Amino acid sequence: MLRIILALLFSAAPLQAVADPLPSWKDTETRDRIIAFVEMVTDPESEDYVTPAARVAVFDNDGTLWAEQPVYFQLTFAMERLAELAKADPSILATPTLEAAANGDLSAMVEGGHDALIEVLDATHSSISVEEFKTIAADWLNTARHPVTDLPYDQMTYQPMVELLRYLRDEGFRTYIVSGGGLHFMRVFAEDAYGIPPEQVLGTYAAATYETSDGAPAIIKAPGIAFIDDKEGKPINIERTIGRRPILAVGNSDGDFAMLEWTTAGHGPRLGVLIHHTDAEREWAYDRESHIGKLVDGLDKGPDLGWIIVDMAQDWDRIYTGGE
């Protein structure tokens, strides 16, 4: 009799509410559209069901998964490393660009554009093994703090995006970073910050050599860039490395346009998402005129392509994983 009573009680008990998969997202149409897409492609009864093997989602990093102002965080790392190297060997500052970088002159770096960036990266990222570089980068991330927020850089990841990554993986997606940032730099923190393992990080990478010293083999980072993982390079690298066209792509700038365009042009259900930086109070507000993270084509063409434009000020309850 007791067994029957218990069975009746449990069968009549209300089901526990399902935990909110995106608690830092406001209850807006943006959030509803993202969840509806995920539910549609993961429901075996849906006409748009996608098998787990094909549930590939790709994310830009700078400005999409963590902040990118006033300059890319990796450039700040490079400039501070250059200043440290110059203390030991002042002759390393052989050009005006390197002198400006070592002195923390951000405006000179921005004005110098791509060429200045490459010069600084060559001076700070090359002629060193991958393992040594990763140790140096990890030490910097453990101590450096952002000049505006005073937060550690790896706490300036976006809480709503961390939740989205987790939600997608819970629903059988594989999540990848596809970023213009340095491959080895991102691999230092991506697993702890986002739950994305090193083998699922795609980025810009330098030339390299295989060398042995005292019988110990190492991969040495050489000067020069072997591949730039930006703009049209992103879909090329996805096809080459992942071998599947994603069904979901998320970015924040026109550097991500080709990735979203290629993703959403495929057959079957697909979704493109752009993060629009609209929150000058909690973060930064920028788009068309920004020196980095410029967003023009995405705003003009994205809606007609069915892409979701996330308004950070309107759609997110919280910004960073740290400091709140």
PDB file of C-alpha atoms in Angstrom, residues 26 148-149 277-286 311-314 316-320 324:
ATOM      1  CA  LYS A  26      16.951  39.891 -21.189  1.00  0.00           C
ATOM      2  CA  VAL A 148      39.729  51.338 -18.003  1.00  0.00           C
ATOM      3  CA  THR A 149      37.895  48.620 -16.057  1.00  0.00           C
ATOM      4  CA  HIS A 277      28.200  47.346 -29.241  1.00  0.00           C
ATOM      5  CA  THR A 278      25.571  49.843 -28.121  1.00  0.00           C
ATOM      6  CA  ASP A 279      26.283  50.104 -24.378  1.00  0.00           C
ATOM      7  CA  ALA A 280      28.450  53.151 -23.696  1.00  0.00           C
ATOM      8  CA  GLU A 281      27.591  53.039 -20.000  1.00  0.00           C
ATOM      9  CA  ARG A 282      28.612  49.462 -19.193  1.00  0.00           C
ATOM     10  CA  GLU A 283      31.049  48.871 -22.062  1.00  0.00           C
ATOM     11  CA  TRP A 284      31.610  50.890 -25.268  1.00  0.00           C
ATOM     12  CA  ALA A 285      29.330  52.046 -28.059  1.00  0.00           C
ATOM     13  CA  TYR A 286      30.833  51.817 -31.550  1.00  0.00           C
ATOM     14  CA  ASP A 311      21.774  45.103 -29.055  1.00  0.00           C
ATOM     15  CA  MET A 312      24.064  44.827 -26.021  1.00  0.00           C
ATOM     16  CA  ALA A 313      22.316  47.612 -24.115  1.00  0.00           C
ATOM     17  CA  GLN A 314      18.828  46.218 -24.762  1.00  0.00           C
ATOM     18  CA  TRP A 316      21.960  41.816 -22.074  1.00  0.00           C
ATOM     19  CA  ASP A 317      21.332  42.063 -18.336  1.00  0.00           C
ATOM     20  CA  ARG A 318      25.014  41.649 -17.587  1.00  0.00           C
ATOM     21  CA  ILE A 319      28.165  42.354 -19.592  1.00  0.00           C
ATOM     22  CA  TYR A 320      31.343  40.824 -18.119  1.00  0.00           C
ATOM     23  CA  GLU A 324      29.622  42.681 -11.316  1.00  0.00           C
TER      24      GLU A 324
END
